[in-house]
PDB file of C-alpha atoms in Angstrom:
ATOM      1  CA  UNK F   1      15.313   9.289  15.831  1.00 52.00           C
ATOM      2  CA  UNK F   2      12.862  12.097  14.839  1.00 65.00           C
ATOM      3  CA  UNK F   3       9.833  10.945  12.685  1.00 80.00           C
ATOM      4  CA  UNK F   4      10.055  11.257   8.960  1.00 84.00           C
ATOM      5  CA  UNK F   5       6.816  12.521   7.653  1.00 86.00           C
ATOM      6  CA  UNK F   6       5.611  13.032   4.092  1.00 88.00           C
ATOM      7  CA  UNK F   7       2.220  14.672   3.710  1.00 87.00           C
ATOM      8  CA  UNK F   8      -0.102  13.975   0.757  1.00 91.00           C
ATOM      9  CA  UNK F   9       1.719  12.357  -2.010  1.00 96.00           C
ATOM     10  CA  UNK F  10      -0.475  11.864  -5.020  1.00 97.00           C
ATOM     11  CA  UNK F  11      -1.119   8.521  -6.674  1.00 98.00           C
ATOM     12  CA  UNK F  12      -1.774   8.454 -10.316  1.00 98.00           C
ATOM     13  CA  UNK F  13      -4.024   6.343 -12.102  1.00 98.00           C
ATOM     14  CA  UNK F  14      -2.754   3.777 -14.751  1.00 98.00           C
ATOM     15  CA  UNK F  15      -3.860   5.196 -18.086  1.00 96.00           C
ATOM     16  CA  UNK F  16      -5.365   1.720 -19.109  1.00 96.00           C
ATOM     17  CA  UNK F  17      -7.525   1.575 -16.272  1.00 96.00           C
ATOM     18  CA  UNK F  18      -9.551   4.816 -15.901  1.00 94.00           C
ATOM     19  CA  UNK F  19     -11.686   5.291 -12.727  1.00 94.00           C
ATOM     20  CA  UNK F  20     -15.434   5.719 -12.892  1.00 91.00           C
ATOM     21  CA  UNK F  21     -15.830   8.215 -10.060  1.00 90.00           C
ATOM     22  CA  UNK F  22     -12.592   8.190  -8.228  1.00 93.00           C
ATOM     23  CA  UNK F  23     -10.996  11.696  -8.589  1.00 93.00           C
ATOM     24  CA  UNK F  24      -7.762  11.494  -6.626  1.00 96.00           C
ATOM     25  CA  UNK F  25      -5.837   9.337  -4.140  1.00 98.00           C
ATOM     26  CA  UNK F  26      -3.562  10.988  -1.682  1.00 98.00           C
ATOM     27  CA  UNK F  27      -1.329   9.215   0.603  1.00 98.00           C
ATOM     28  CA  UNK F  28       0.584  10.388   3.711  1.00 97.00           C
ATOM     29  CA  UNK F  29       3.475   8.402   5.231  1.00 97.00           C
ATOM     30  CA  UNK F  30       5.261   8.569   8.675  1.00 95.00           C
ATOM     31  CA  UNK F  31       8.344   6.627   9.584  1.00 93.00           C
ATOM     32  CA  UNK F  32       8.638   6.609  13.463  1.00 89.00           C
ATOM     33  CA  UNK F  33      10.981   4.840  15.897  1.00 82.00           C
ATOM     34  CA  UNK F  34      11.047   1.111  16.415  1.00 86.00           C
ATOM     35  CA  UNK F  35      10.373   0.396  12.502  1.00 90.00           C
ATOM     36  CA  UNK F  36       6.721   1.706  12.707  1.00 93.00           C
ATOM     37  CA  UNK F  37       5.204   3.118   9.422  1.00 96.00           C
ATOM     38  CA  UNK F  38       1.920   5.007   9.500  1.00 97.00           C
ATOM     39  CA  UNK F  39       0.140   5.426   6.301  1.00 98.00           C
ATOM     40  CA  UNK F  40      -3.048   7.266   5.387  1.00 98.00           C
ATOM     41  CA  UNK F  41      -4.846   6.509   1.881  1.00 98.00           C
ATOM     42  CA  UNK F  42      -7.319   9.169   1.018  1.00 97.00           C
ATOM     43  CA  UNK F  43      -9.747   8.506  -1.934  1.00 97.00           C
ATOM     44  CA  UNK F  44     -11.765  11.414  -3.385  1.00 95.00           C
ATOM     45  CA  UNK F  45     -14.930   9.651  -4.528  1.00 92.00           C
ATOM     46  CA  UNK F  46     -18.575   9.415  -4.442  1.00 90.00           C
ATOM     47  CA  UNK F  47     -18.619   6.795  -1.559  1.00 89.00           C
ATOM     48  CA  UNK F  48     -21.759   5.239  -3.271  1.00 90.00           C
ATOM     49  CA  UNK F  49     -19.785   4.291  -6.251  1.00 91.00           C
ATOM     50  CA  UNK F  50     -16.826   2.744  -4.287  1.00 92.00           C
ATOM     51  CA  UNK F  51     -16.820  -1.002  -3.530  1.00 90.00           C
ATOM     52  CA  UNK F  52     -15.983  -1.206   0.082  1.00 89.00           C
ATOM     53  CA  UNK F  53     -15.989  -4.622   1.511  1.00 84.00           C
ATOM     54  CA  UNK F  54     -17.744  -5.073   4.780  1.00 87.00           C
ATOM     55  CA  UNK F  55     -15.735  -5.046   8.046  1.00 88.00           C
ATOM     56  CA  UNK F  56     -14.619  -8.392   8.972  1.00 91.00           C
ATOM     57  CA  UNK F  57     -12.246  -9.717  11.781  1.00 91.00           C
ATOM     58  CA  UNK F  58      -8.808  -8.430  11.146  1.00 93.00           C
ATOM     59  CA  UNK F  59      -7.243 -11.659   9.709  1.00 95.00           C
ATOM     60  CA  UNK F  60      -4.521 -12.579   7.181  1.00 97.00           C
ATOM     61  CA  UNK F  61      -6.239 -13.114   3.864  1.00 96.00           C
ATOM     62  CA  UNK F  62      -4.940 -13.569   0.230  1.00 96.00           C
ATOM     63  CA  UNK F  63      -6.235 -12.043  -2.955  1.00 95.00           C
ATOM     64  CA  UNK F  64      -7.519  -8.736  -1.256  1.00 95.00           C
ATOM     65  CA  UNK F  65      -6.603  -6.932  -4.660  1.00 92.00           C
ATOM     66  CA  UNK F  66      -9.777  -8.391  -6.357  1.00 92.00           C
ATOM     67  CA  UNK F  67     -11.614  -5.547  -4.885  1.00 91.00           C
ATOM     68  CA  UNK F  68     -10.756  -2.171  -3.250  1.00 95.00           C
ATOM     69  CA  UNK F  69      -7.298  -2.654  -1.700  1.00 96.00           C
ATOM     70  CA  UNK F  70      -4.382  -0.475  -0.435  1.00 98.00           C
ATOM     71  CA  UNK F  71      -0.815  -1.684  -0.808  1.00 98.00           C
ATOM     72  CA  UNK F  72       2.569  -0.869   0.387  1.00 98.00           C
ATOM     73  CA  UNK F  73       5.829  -2.307  -1.287  1.00 98.00           C
ATOM     74  CA  UNK F  74       9.123  -1.806   0.494  1.00 98.00           C
ATOM     75  CA  UNK F  75      12.611  -2.427  -0.795  1.00 97.00           C
ATOM     76  CA  UNK F  76      15.866  -1.707   0.998  1.00 95.00           C
ATOM     77  CA  UNK F  77      18.168   0.617  -0.856  1.00 87.00           C
ATOM     78  CA  UNK F  78      20.672  -1.758  -2.547  1.00 84.00           C
ATOM     79  CA  UNK F  79      18.634  -5.119  -2.529  1.00 92.00           C
ATOM     80  CA  UNK F  80      16.357  -6.863  -4.985  1.00 95.00           C
ATOM     81  CA  UNK F  81      14.397  -8.448  -2.038  1.00 97.00           C
ATOM     82  CA  UNK F  82      11.196  -6.609  -1.199  1.00 98.00           C
ATOM     83  CA  UNK F  83       8.039  -6.834   1.026  1.00 98.00           C
ATOM     84  CA  UNK F  84       4.467  -6.460   0.010  1.00 98.00           C
ATOM     85  CA  UNK F  85       1.677  -5.501   2.333  1.00 98.00           C
ATOM     86  CA  UNK F  86      -2.098  -5.392   1.171  1.00 98.00           C
ATOM     87  CA  UNK F  87      -4.738  -3.739   3.526  1.00 98.00           C
ATOM     88  CA  UNK F  88      -8.478  -3.999   2.843  1.00 97.00           C
ATOM     89  CA  UNK F  89     -11.287  -1.801   4.215  1.00 95.00           C
ATOM     90  CA  UNK F  90     -12.658  -4.965   5.651  1.00 95.00           C
ATOM     91  CA  UNK F  91      -9.599  -4.850   8.047  1.00 96.00           C
ATOM     92  CA  UNK F  92      -8.168  -7.830   6.453  1.00 97.00           C
ATOM     93  CA  UNK F  93      -4.393  -7.951   5.434  1.00 98.00           C
ATOM     94  CA  UNK F  94      -1.807  -9.713   3.803  1.00 98.00           C
ATOM     95  CA  UNK F  95       2.035  -9.532   3.902  1.00 98.00           C
ATOM     96  CA  UNK F  96       4.578 -11.275   1.750  1.00 98.00           C
ATOM     97  CA  UNK F  97       8.350 -11.299   1.247  1.00 98.00           C
ATOM     98  CA  UNK F  98       9.914 -11.585  -2.333  1.00 98.00           C
ATOM     99  CA  UNK F  99      13.444 -12.633  -3.083  1.00 98.00           C
ATOM    100  CA  UNK F 100      13.455 -10.579  -6.309  1.00 97.00           C
ATOM    101  CA  UNK F 101      10.953  -9.436  -8.916  1.00 97.00           C
ATOM    102  CA  UNK F 102       7.949 -11.714  -8.545  1.00 97.00           C
ATOM    103  CA  UNK F 103      10.336 -14.595  -7.387  1.00 98.00           C
ATOM    104  CA  UNK F 104      10.715 -16.393  -4.123  1.00 97.00           C
ATOM    105  CA  UNK F 105       7.243 -15.252  -2.603  1.00 98.00           C
ATOM    106  CA  UNK F 106       6.755 -16.322   1.066  1.00 98.00           C
ATOM    107  CA  UNK F 107       4.469 -15.410   3.677  1.00 97.00           C
ATOM    108  CA  UNK F 108       5.948 -12.631   5.791  1.00 97.00           C
ATOM    109  CA  UNK F 109       5.777 -13.397   9.499  1.00 95.00           C
ATOM    110  CA  UNK F 110       4.856  -9.999  10.920  1.00 94.00           C
ATOM    111  CA  UNK F 111       2.663  -8.345  13.562  1.00 93.00           C
ATOM    112  CA  UNK F 112      -0.855  -7.749  12.556  1.00 95.00           C
ATOM    113  CA  UNK F 113      -1.243  -4.253  11.013  1.00 97.00           C
ATOM    114  CA  UNK F 114      -3.627  -1.689  12.728  1.00 97.00           C
ATOM    115  CA  UNK F 115      -6.204  -0.781  10.115  1.00 97.00           C
ATOM    116  CA  UNK F 116      -8.883   1.899  10.445  1.00 96.00           C
ATOM    117  CA  UNK F 117     -11.298   3.502   7.917  1.00 93.00           C
ATOM    118  CA  UNK F 118     -13.425   6.512   7.742  1.00 93.00           C
ATOM    119  CA  UNK F 119     -15.715   7.918   5.088  1.00 91.00           C
ATOM    120  CA  UNK F 120     -18.292  10.406   4.050  1.00 92.00           C
ATOM    121  CA  UNK F 121     -20.323  11.082   1.151  1.00 91.00           C
ATOM    122  CA  UNK F 122     -17.292  12.395  -0.745  1.00 91.00           C
ATOM    123  CA  UNK F 123     -14.165  10.366   0.363  1.00 93.00           C
ATOM    124  CA  UNK F 124     -12.922   7.186   1.834  1.00 95.00           C
ATOM    125  CA  UNK F 125      -9.653   6.984   4.008  1.00 97.00           C
ATOM    126  CA  UNK F 126      -7.653   4.143   5.368  1.00 97.00           C
ATOM    127  CA  UNK F 127      -5.171   4.530   8.087  1.00 98.00           C
ATOM    128  CA  UNK F 128      -2.670   1.713   8.578  1.00 98.00           C
ATOM    129  CA  UNK F 129       0.257   1.110  11.174  1.00 97.00           C
ATOM    130  CA  UNK F 130       2.647  -1.522  10.537  1.00 97.00           C
ATOM    131  CA  UNK F 131       5.976  -2.491  12.128  1.00 96.00           C
ATOM    132  CA  UNK F 132       8.676  -3.368   9.775  1.00 96.00           C
ATOM    133  CA  UNK F 133      10.748  -6.721  10.295  1.00 96.00           C
ATOM    134  CA  UNK F 134      14.043  -6.216  12.314  1.00 94.00           C
ATOM    135  CA  UNK F 135      16.367  -6.243   9.328  1.00 91.00           C
ATOM    136  CA  UNK F 136      14.416  -3.571   7.761  1.00 94.00           C
ATOM    137  CA  UNK F 137      13.958  -1.087  10.409  1.00 93.00           C
ATOM    138  CA  UNK F 138      17.185   0.924  10.204  1.00 90.00           C
ATOM    139  CA  UNK F 139      17.682   0.750   6.328  1.00 92.00           C
ATOM    140  CA  UNK F 140      17.212   3.317   3.770  1.00 93.00           C
ATOM    141  CA  UNK F 141      13.985   2.273   1.927  1.00 95.00           C
ATOM    142  CA  UNK F 142      12.496   2.742  -1.355  1.00 97.00           C
ATOM    143  CA  UNK F 143       8.728   2.298  -1.038  1.00 97.00           C
ATOM    144  CA  UNK F 144       5.737   2.007  -3.502  1.00 98.00           C
ATOM    145  CA  UNK F 145       2.355   3.292  -2.421  1.00 98.00           C
ATOM    146  CA  UNK F 146      -0.498   1.609  -4.598  1.00 98.00           C
ATOM    147  CA  UNK F 147      -4.031   1.160  -4.593  1.00 98.00           C
ATOM    148  CA  UNK F 148      -6.603  -1.070  -6.455  1.00 97.00           C
ATOM    149  CA  UNK F 149      -9.925   0.786  -6.638  1.00 97.00           C
ATOM    150  CA  UNK F 150     -13.159  -1.305  -7.189  1.00 95.00           C
ATOM    151  CA  UNK F 151     -16.074   0.849  -8.283  1.00 93.00           C
ATOM    152  CA  UNK F 152     -19.767   0.243  -9.422  1.00 86.00           C
ATOM    153  CA  UNK F 153     -20.154  -0.987 -12.983  1.00 83.00           C
ATOM    154  CA  UNK F 154     -17.175  -3.368 -12.653  1.00 87.00           C
ATOM    155  CA  UNK F 155     -14.715  -0.703 -12.922  1.00 92.00           C
ATOM    156  CA  UNK F 156     -11.326  -1.449 -11.385  1.00 95.00           C
ATOM    157  CA  UNK F 157      -8.581   1.161 -11.631  1.00 97.00           C
ATOM    158  CA  UNK F 158      -4.864   0.946 -10.531  1.00 98.00           C
ATOM    159  CA  UNK F 159      -3.114   3.738  -8.832  1.00 98.00           C
ATOM    160  CA  UNK F 160       0.615   4.217  -8.010  1.00 98.00           C
ATOM    161  CA  UNK F 161       3.244   6.827  -7.282  1.00 97.00           C
ATOM    162  CA  UNK F 162       4.792   5.671 -10.751  1.00 97.00           C
ATOM    163  CA  UNK F 163       3.962   3.174 -13.349  1.00 97.00           C
ATOM    164  CA  UNK F 164       6.020   1.192 -15.661  1.00 97.00           C
ATOM    165  CA  UNK F 165       5.296   0.945 -19.472  1.00 95.00           C
ATOM    166  CA  UNK F 166       2.712  -1.505 -20.415  1.00 96.00           C
ATOM    167  CA  UNK F 167      -0.063  -3.082 -18.111  1.00 96.00           C
ATOM    168  CA  UNK F 168      -0.274  -2.147 -14.373  1.00 97.00           C
ATOM    169  CA  UNK F 169       2.527  -3.961 -12.370  1.00 98.00           C
ATOM    170  CA  UNK F 170       3.019  -2.730  -8.851  1.00 98.00           C
ATOM    171  CA  UNK F 171       5.872  -5.324  -8.332  1.00 98.00           C
ATOM    172  CA  UNK F 172       7.882  -3.507 -10.880  1.00 97.00           C
ATOM    173  CA  UNK F 173      11.017  -1.633  -9.706  1.00 96.00           C
ATOM    174  CA  UNK F 174       9.717   1.812 -11.330  1.00 96.00           C
ATOM    175  CA  UNK F 175       6.739   1.750  -8.711  1.00 97.00           C
ATOM    176  CA  UNK F 176       9.234   2.035  -5.670  1.00 97.00           C
ATOM    177  CA  UNK F 177       9.279   5.550  -6.206  1.00 97.00           C
ATOM    178  CA  UNK F 178       9.482   7.167  -2.705  1.00 96.00           C
ATOM    179  CA  UNK F 179      12.919   7.220  -0.814  1.00 95.00           C
ATOM    180  CA  UNK F 180      12.961   7.222   2.942  1.00 93.00           C
ATOM    181  CA  UNK F 181      16.297   7.825   4.405  1.00 89.00           C
ATOM    182  CA  UNK F 182      17.902   5.608   7.039  1.00 84.00           C
ATOM    183  CA  UNK F 183      16.782   6.560  10.504  1.00 80.00           C
ATOM    184  CA  UNK F 184      20.346   7.595  11.400  1.00 68.00           C
ATOM    185  CA  UNK F 185      20.667   9.688   8.462  1.00 55.00           C
ATOM    186  CA  UNK F 186      17.447  11.781   9.307  1.00 52.00           C
TER     187      UNK F 186
END
């Protein structure tokens, strides 16, 4: 299988949650052999305005979305079940499996993702590598790329490839807006 790479997909901010200083979020995705996904989230922002949790040991942690957090949602082509991954700049992470829309949530037993960040005065980037569960590795996938950006002044903005009508809802089917072919089809 050749790697499938998609460079710099722009996330859009939900209109009900305008950012304070974050100007843009671009995400790159590579699907590699063995079920590996590599992601790079790049936020254009005055780094001093961004809430970045301090680095902690890379451990599974719930409620990462309460501050700056980057997320990945994965659904097989013709299935209601999906996976949710959360990645924090602290290197903490979470992974869940859902039977359907916000239903049947269980902790996903998975390998710990590799999480690395880099920053300058004008940007923050988070690189993540995960390995999909066996039954997801060879399937065509719909993915949602999302971010919660916490900024100074208690500003929190919600970013995604696509947003449903109404309030931000990353679990909504409309957010699964990027199609990745099955490896055998690539």
